[in-house]
Amino acid sequence: MSTVHQSDPQDRPARLTVGVVGAGRVGPALAASLQLAGHRPVAVSGVSDASRRRAETMLPDVPLVPPAEVMERADLVLLTVPDDALPGLVAGLAETGAVRPGQLLVHTSGRYGTAVLDPARRAGALPLALHPAMTFTGTPVDVQRLAGCSFGVTAPEELRLAAEALVIEMGGEPEWISEENRPLYHAALALGANHLVTLVAQSMELLRAAGVEAPDRMLGPLLGAALDNALRSGDAALTGPVARGDAGTVAAHVTELRRHAPQTVAGYLAMARATADRALAHGLLKPELAEDLLGVLAEGQHGTDGTNGTHGTNGTDGTDGTNGTEGNSR
């Protein structure tokens, strides 16, 4: 836990009034964290019943008001809406005159840098992009998880110190991301975190189908060790039948998946091919074993269960691998 969070906000005056536009899982947690650092949440907006309940839980006694009123009350406004809604929100706030000169406007989208805030910047706002590299639950535990969390930060040069200070006050660690690299940065996080949830959920379903009573208990130590090894050693941590070149085992996997969970075949083949490519490149998969393995993967790709796209897994037609008929690359 950051030492900032351990201090008592009653011992010092609040420095900024804080507002939240979009009471999803992220905004209330960040506002609550800033409150622990001595700032004062004064307004939050939320549309759905779930967002309103979340705001009442995370920010008790903070009034729920329309976005324009949040802008009017707060020195620092957190725009915590879905990525696709952010440009329209910023444009609307600027067009209606809701933005005040000198107001800190912070969005938490991983995809965007500060350019998306240009309409508000032209109205005098100070733009910051602070994206916490963390998964959120919408509960008070999120505030604790911010301790040591990396934030992808993009800011104008004159606001870098302010951005860094806000992140540190929330217990986080700033990581500077250039404007042009924001989409790549966000894609990397989605690939690692979002897809991990899908893979783990599928694995648990398959284990249940195989008769395992507590798949979470079985997977926990295994996945924990695999993650630790991957973070420490990268591709050198690869193990399993693909990295070993056990083509017969992989073929058996594909057969069983087609029989019991055909919806998982496309993902299995895509990840197996990616794993094989990386294992080959790093000298873990012997070339003489790779031919049979890649043949099995190619045959699996041409199965009869609807996963017979011709290029979707490995993009061998010179594209990015997203044009297979079944969308293997998703």
Short mmCIF file of C-alpha atoms in Angstrom, two decimals:
data_model
loop_
_atom_site.label_atom_id
_atom_site.label_comp_id
_atom_site.label_asym_id
_atom_site.label_seq_id
_atom_site.Cartn_x
_atom_site.Cartn_y
_atom_site.Cartn_z
CA MET A 1 0.00 0.00 0.00
CA SER A 2 1.33 3.42 -0.94
CA THR A 3 2.37 5.67 1.92
CA VAL A 4 0.13 8.30 0.42
CA HIS A 5 -2.85 6.06 1.11
CA GLN A 6 -1.76 5.54 4.69
CA SER A 7 -2.00 9.23 5.59
CA ASP A 8 -5.16 10.66 7.04
CA PRO A 9 -6.92 13.08 4.68
CA GLN A 10 -8.34 14.88 7.72
CA ASP A 11 -4.81 16.05 8.56
CA ARG A 12 -4.60 18.28 5.48
CA PRO A 13 -6.94 20.38 3.33
CA ALA A 14 -8.41 18.98 0.14
CA ARG A 15 -6.55 20.30 -2.87
CA LEU A 16 -8.87 19.52 -5.78
CA THR A 17 -12.56 18.92 -6.14
CA VAL A 18 -13.10 15.74 -8.16
CA GLY A 19 -15.97 14.77 -10.43
CA VAL A 20 -16.74 11.55 -12.27
CA VAL A 21 -18.58 11.32 -15.58
CA GLY A 22 -19.47 7.67 -16.05
CA ALA A 23 -19.83 5.62 -12.88
CA GLY A 24 -18.64 2.35 -14.34
CA ARG A 25 -16.15 0.14 -12.58
CA VAL A 26 -13.16 2.46 -12.99
CA GLY A 27 -14.31 6.00 -12.19
CA PRO A 28 -15.59 5.53 -8.64
CA ALA A 29 -12.48 3.55 -7.70
CA LEU A 30 -10.14 6.28 -8.94
CA ALA A 31 -12.17 8.99 -7.25
CA ALA A 32 -12.16 7.04 -3.98
CA SER A 33 -8.40 6.64 -4.27
CA LEU A 34 -7.95 10.36 -4.86
CA GLN A 35 -10.13 10.99 -1.83
CA LEU A 36 -7.72 8.95 0.28
CA ALA A 37 -4.94 11.19 -1.02
CA GLY A 38 -6.72 14.31 0.22
CA HIS A 39 -8.80 15.40 -2.74
CA ARG A 40 -12.57 15.85 -2.45
CA PRO A 41 -15.09 14.07 -4.71
CA VAL A 42 -18.03 16.43 -5.21
CA ALA A 43 -20.17 14.98 -8.01
CA VAL A 44 -20.69 11.83 -10.06
CA SER A 45 -22.92 10.99 -12.99
CA GLY A 46 -24.34 7.59 -13.82
CA VAL A 47 -27.17 6.35 -15.99
CA SER A 48 -27.88 2.72 -15.14
CA ASP A 49 -29.13 1.44 -11.80
CA ALA A 50 -25.92 -0.56 -11.43
CA SER A 51 -23.73 2.51 -11.91
CA ARG A 52 -25.79 4.48 -9.42
CA ARG A 53 -25.51 1.73 -6.81
CA ARG A 54 -21.79 1.52 -7.46
CA ALA A 55 -21.37 5.25 -6.97
CA GLU A 56 -23.35 5.17 -3.73
CA THR A 57 -21.17 2.33 -2.42
CA MET A 58 -17.78 3.67 -3.48
CA LEU A 59 -18.52 7.38 -3.01
CA PRO A 60 -21.11 7.68 -0.24
CA ASP A 61 -22.69 11.11 0.20
CA VAL A 62 -21.36 12.30 -3.17
CA PRO A 63 -24.38 13.58 -5.15
CA LEU A 64 -25.45 11.98 -8.42
CA VAL A 65 -25.94 14.75 -10.98
CA PRO A 66 -25.98 15.20 -14.78
CA PRO A 67 -22.58 15.38 -16.56
CA ALA A 68 -22.84 19.14 -17.11
CA GLU A 69 -23.23 19.69 -13.37
CA VAL A 70 -20.25 17.43 -12.67
CA MET A 71 -18.21 19.68 -14.96
CA GLU A 72 -19.48 22.78 -13.17
CA ARG A 73 -18.59 21.54 -9.68
CA ALA A 74 -15.19 19.88 -10.17
CA ASP A 75 -11.63 21.11 -10.68
CA LEU A 76 -10.60 17.65 -11.89
CA VAL A 77 -13.05 15.58 -13.93
CA LEU A 78 -12.59 11.87 -14.62
CA LEU A 79 -14.17 10.83 -17.93
CA THR A 80 -14.61 7.10 -17.37
CA VAL A 81 -16.91 6.03 -20.18
CA PRO A 82 -16.40 3.24 -22.77
CA ASP A 83 -13.78 3.98 -25.43
CA ASP A 84 -16.27 4.33 -28.27
CA ALA A 85 -18.35 6.85 -26.30
CA LEU A 86 -15.44 9.10 -25.34
CA PRO A 87 -15.04 11.23 -28.49
CA GLY A 88 -18.73 12.07 -28.60
CA LEU A 89 -18.81 12.90 -24.90
CA VAL A 90 -15.84 15.26 -25.16
CA ALA A 91 -17.25 16.97 -28.23
CA GLY A 92 -20.64 17.39 -26.56
CA LEU A 93 -19.18 18.85 -23.38
CA ALA A 94 -17.12 21.33 -25.38
CA GLU A 95 -19.98 22.34 -27.68
CA THR A 96 -22.34 23.02 -24.78
CA GLY A 97 -19.85 25.19 -22.94
CA ALA A 98 -19.51 22.78 -20.02
CA VAL A 99 -15.71 22.87 -20.07
CA ARG A 100 -14.05 25.51 -17.91
CA PRO A 101 -10.61 27.03 -18.62
CA GLY A 102 -7.96 25.53 -16.36
CA GLN A 103 -10.07 22.47 -15.57
CA LEU A 104 -8.14 19.18 -15.45
CA LEU A 105 -9.86 16.72 -17.76
CA VAL A 106 -8.69 13.12 -17.31
CA HIS A 107 -9.82 10.17 -19.38
CA THR A 108 -8.97 6.57 -18.53
CA SER A 109 -9.19 4.97 -21.98
CA GLY A 110 -6.27 2.78 -22.92
CA ARG A 111 -6.90 3.31 -26.62
CA TYR A 112 -6.66 7.09 -26.73
CA GLY A 113 -3.99 9.61 -25.82
CA THR A 114 -4.78 13.27 -25.30
CA ALA A 115 -5.77 14.10 -28.90
CA VAL A 116 -9.29 12.84 -28.21
CA LEU A 117 -9.57 15.68 -25.69
CA ASP A 118 -8.69 18.38 -28.26
CA PRO A 119 -12.21 19.89 -28.34
CA ALA A 120 -12.01 20.42 -24.58
CA ARG A 121 -8.40 21.62 -24.80
CA ARG A 122 -9.50 24.34 -27.24
CA ALA A 123 -12.03 25.40 -24.60
CA GLY A 124 -9.22 25.78 -22.08
CA ALA A 125 -9.15 22.38 -20.37
CA LEU A 126 -5.91 20.70 -19.30
CA PRO A 127 -5.89 17.20 -20.92
CA LEU A 128 -4.50 14.04 -19.34
CA ALA A 129 -4.76 10.38 -20.34
CA LEU A 130 -4.31 8.10 -17.31
CA HIS A 131 -5.09 4.45 -17.98
CA PRO A 132 -4.74 2.01 -15.07
CA ALA A 133 -3.42 -1.34 -16.28
CA MET A 134 -5.72 -3.24 -13.98
CA THR A 135 -8.94 -5.20 -14.13
CA PHE A 136 -11.74 -3.72 -12.04
CA THR A 137 -14.61 -5.35 -10.16
CA GLY A 138 -16.63 -2.26 -9.25
CA THR A 139 -16.12 -2.91 -5.53
CA PRO A 140 -13.95 -1.28 -2.84
CA VAL A 141 -11.23 -3.91 -3.38
CA ASP A 142 -10.30 -2.01 -6.55
CA VAL A 143 -8.90 0.86 -4.51
CA GLN A 144 -6.46 -1.49 -2.81
CA ARG A 145 -5.44 -3.00 -6.15
CA LEU A 146 -4.29 0.39 -7.39
CA ALA A 147 -1.30 0.20 -5.04
CA GLY A 148 1.63 -0.56 -7.32
CA CYS A 149 -0.56 -0.61 -10.45
CA SER A 150 1.05 0.72 -13.61
CA PHE A 151 -0.76 3.55 -15.41
CA GLY A 152 -0.29 4.23 -19.11
CA VAL A 153 0.17 8.01 -19.09
CA THR A 154 0.04 10.46 -21.99
CA ALA A 155 0.15 14.18 -21.35
CA PRO A 156 1.46 17.41 -22.84
CA GLU A 157 5.00 18.17 -21.74
CA GLU A 158 3.87 20.99 -19.45
CA LEU A 159 1.47 18.64 -17.63
CA ARG A 160 3.74 15.64 -17.18
CA LEU A 161 4.52 16.47 -13.56
CA ALA A 162 0.83 16.90 -12.76
CA ALA A 163 -0.02 13.58 -14.40
CA GLU A 164 2.76 11.81 -12.55
CA ALA A 165 1.68 13.32 -9.23
CA LEU A 166 -1.94 12.18 -9.66
CA VAL A 167 -0.89 8.62 -10.49
CA ILE A 168 1.48 8.44 -7.54
CA GLU A 169 -1.20 9.81 -5.21
CA MET A 170 -3.47 6.96 -6.31
CA GLY A 171 -0.72 4.52 -5.38
CA GLY A 172 0.19 3.81 -8.99
CA GLU A 173 3.34 3.82 -11.10
CA PRO A 174 3.35 6.07 -14.20
CA GLU A 175 4.51 4.55 -17.48
CA TRP A 176 4.81 7.10 -20.26
CA ILE A 177 3.15 6.13 -23.56
CA SER A 178 3.45 8.31 -26.66
CA GLU A 179 0.28 9.43 -28.41
CA GLU A 180 0.96 7.31 -31.49
CA ASN A 181 1.63 4.18 -29.44
CA ARG A 182 -1.60 4.21 -27.42
CA PRO A 183 -3.50 1.75 -29.68
CA LEU A 184 -0.58 -0.70 -29.68
CA TYR A 185 -0.19 -0.37 -25.92
CA HIS A 186 -3.89 -1.08 -25.41
CA ALA A 187 -3.89 -4.02 -27.84
CA ALA A 188 -1.03 -5.58 -25.87
CA LEU A 189 -2.95 -5.34 -22.60
CA ALA A 190 -6.14 -6.70 -24.15
CA LEU A 191 -4.26 -9.61 -25.67
CA GLY A 192 -2.74 -10.52 -22.32
CA ALA A 193 -5.56 -9.82 -19.87
CA ASN A 194 -8.90 -10.00 -21.69
CA HIS A 195 -8.04 -13.10 -23.70
CA LEU A 196 -6.62 -14.75 -20.60
CA VAL A 197 -10.06 -14.65 -18.99
CA THR A 198 -11.56 -16.38 -22.03
CA LEU A 199 -8.86 -19.05 -22.06
CA VAL A 200 -9.22 -19.76 -18.35
CA ALA A 201 -13.01 -19.90 -18.54
CA GLN A 202 -12.84 -22.36 -21.45
CA SER A 203 -10.28 -24.47 -19.64
CA MET A 204 -12.50 -24.70 -16.55
CA GLU A 205 -15.50 -25.72 -18.67
CA LEU A 206 -13.50 -28.48 -20.32
CA LEU A 207 -12.20 -29.74 -16.99
CA ARG A 208 -15.75 -29.92 -15.64
CA ALA A 209 -16.75 -31.89 -18.74
CA ALA A 210 -13.84 -34.24 -18.02
CA GLY A 211 -15.18 -34.87 -14.51
CA VAL A 212 -12.98 -32.53 -12.46
CA GLU A 213 -15.04 -31.30 -9.49
CA ALA A 214 -12.95 -28.23 -8.65
CA PRO A 215 -11.31 -26.97 -11.85
CA ASP A 216 -10.45 -23.64 -10.24
CA ARG A 217 -8.46 -25.40 -7.53
CA MET A 218 -6.67 -27.50 -10.14
CA LEU A 219 -5.85 -24.60 -12.41
CA GLY A 220 -4.86 -22.07 -9.76
CA PRO A 221 -1.37 -23.37 -8.95
CA LEU A 222 -0.69 -24.36 -12.56
CA LEU A 223 -1.68 -21.03 -14.06
CA GLY A 224 0.03 -19.10 -11.28
CA ALA A 225 3.30 -20.91 -11.98
CA ALA A 226 2.89 -20.52 -15.75
CA LEU A 227 2.27 -16.78 -15.41
CA ASP A 228 5.22 -16.32 -13.08
CA ASN A 229 7.50 -18.29 -15.42
CA ALA A 230 6.30 -16.34 -18.46
CA LEU A 231 6.89 -12.99 -16.78
CA ARG A 232 10.35 -14.07 -15.66
CA SER A 233 11.53 -15.97 -18.71
CA GLY A 234 9.33 -15.11 -21.68
CA ASP A 235 9.32 -17.72 -24.44
CA ALA A 236 11.83 -19.86 -22.56
CA ALA A 237 8.94 -20.77 -20.24
CA LEU A 238 7.02 -22.55 -23.03
CA THR A 239 6.17 -26.16 -22.22
CA GLY A 240 3.56 -28.66 -23.37
CA PRO A 241 2.91 -30.76 -26.46
CA VAL A 242 3.17 -27.94 -29.00
CA ALA A 243 6.57 -26.76 -27.78
CA ARG A 244 7.74 -30.40 -27.64
CA GLY A 245 6.43 -31.19 -31.12
CA ASP A 246 4.06 -33.94 -29.92
CA ALA A 247 1.91 -33.97 -33.05
CA GLY A 248 -0.05 -37.04 -31.99
CA THR A 249 -1.08 -35.46 -28.72
CA VAL A 250 -2.19 -32.26 -30.44
CA ALA A 251 -4.22 -34.28 -32.94
CA ALA A 252 -5.92 -36.07 -30.06
CA HIS A 253 -6.71 -32.73 -28.45
CA VAL A 254 -8.35 -31.45 -31.63
CA THR A 255 -10.41 -34.63 -31.98
CA GLU A 256 -11.69 -34.40 -28.41
CA LEU A 257 -12.44 -30.70 -28.67
CA ARG A 258 -14.44 -31.27 -31.84
CA ARG A 259 -16.44 -33.94 -30.05
CA HIS A 260 -17.09 -32.15 -26.75
CA ALA A 261 -16.58 -28.42 -27.32
CA PRO A 262 -16.40 -27.52 -31.02
CA GLN A 263 -16.64 -23.83 -30.19
CA THR A 264 -13.13 -24.00 -28.69
CA VAL A 265 -11.41 -25.54 -31.72
CA ALA A 266 -10.70 -22.29 -33.57
CA GLY A 267 -9.08 -20.71 -30.52
CA TYR A 268 -7.05 -23.83 -29.74
CA LEU A 269 -5.70 -24.01 -33.30
CA ALA A 270 -4.88 -20.30 -33.42
CA MET A 271 -2.99 -20.39 -30.12
CA ALA A 272 -1.25 -23.66 -31.01
CA ARG A 273 -0.01 -22.18 -34.26
CA ALA A 274 1.19 -19.01 -32.52
CA THR A 275 2.91 -21.13 -29.87
CA ALA A 276 4.57 -23.31 -32.53
CA ASP A 277 5.85 -20.25 -34.37
CA ARG A 278 7.37 -18.80 -31.20
CA ALA A 279 8.81 -22.14 -30.09
CA LEU A 280 10.44 -22.59 -33.51
CA ALA A 281 11.84 -19.07 -33.52
CA HIS A 282 13.41 -19.57 -30.09
CA GLY A 283 14.87 -23.00 -30.78
CA LEU A 284 12.52 -24.85 -28.42
CA LEU A 285 10.65 -26.80 -31.12
CA LYS A 286 12.91 -28.97 -33.26
CA PRO A 287 12.45 -28.33 -37.00
CA GLU A 288 12.21 -32.04 -37.73
CA LEU A 289 9.22 -32.31 -35.38
CA ALA A 290 7.59 -29.10 -36.50
CA GLU A 291 6.54 -30.43 -39.91
CA ASP A 292 4.20 -33.09 -38.52
CA LEU A 293 2.87 -30.69 -35.91
CA LEU A 294 2.09 -27.97 -38.44
CA GLY A 295 0.45 -30.60 -40.63
CA VAL A 296 -1.88 -31.55 -37.80
CA LEU A 297 -2.77 -27.92 -37.23
CA ALA A 298 -3.45 -27.42 -40.94
CA GLU A 299 -5.69 -30.49 -41.03
CA GLY A 300 -7.51 -29.28 -37.94
CA GLN A 301 -8.09 -25.95 -39.63
CA HIS A 302 -9.91 -27.76 -42.45
CA GLY A 303 -12.24 -29.68 -40.13
CA THR A 304 -15.92 -30.21 -40.73
CA ASP A 305 -17.26 -28.35 -37.69
CA GLY A 306 -17.28 -24.90 -39.22
CA THR A 307 -13.67 -23.98 -38.45
CA ASN A 308 -12.35 -24.46 -41.98
CA GLY A 309 -11.10 -20.96 -42.72
CA THR A 310 -8.11 -21.07 -45.03
CA HIS A 311 -6.09 -18.19 -43.66
CA GLY A 312 -7.63 -17.14 -40.36
CA THR A 313 -5.02 -18.65 -38.06
CA ASN A 314 -1.66 -17.69 -39.44
CA GLY A 315 -2.25 -15.06 -42.07
CA THR A 316 -0.07 -16.86 -44.65
CA ASP A 317 -1.70 -14.92 -47.47
CA GLY A 318 0.29 -11.84 -46.48
CA THR A 319 -2.51 -10.22 -44.46
CA ASP A 320 -2.83 -9.87 -40.73
CA GLY A 321 -4.55 -13.23 -40.37
CA THR A 322 -8.02 -11.88 -39.71
CA ASN A 323 -9.76 -12.96 -42.91
CA GLY A 324 -10.50 -16.63 -42.26
CA THR A 325 -14.14 -17.54 -42.72
CA GLU A 326 -14.53 -18.46 -39.08
CA GLY A 327 -12.43 -15.67 -37.62
CA ASN A 328 -9.70 -17.86 -36.14
CA SER A 329 -7.62 -14.88 -35.17
CA ARG A 330 -10.19 -13.36 -32.83
#
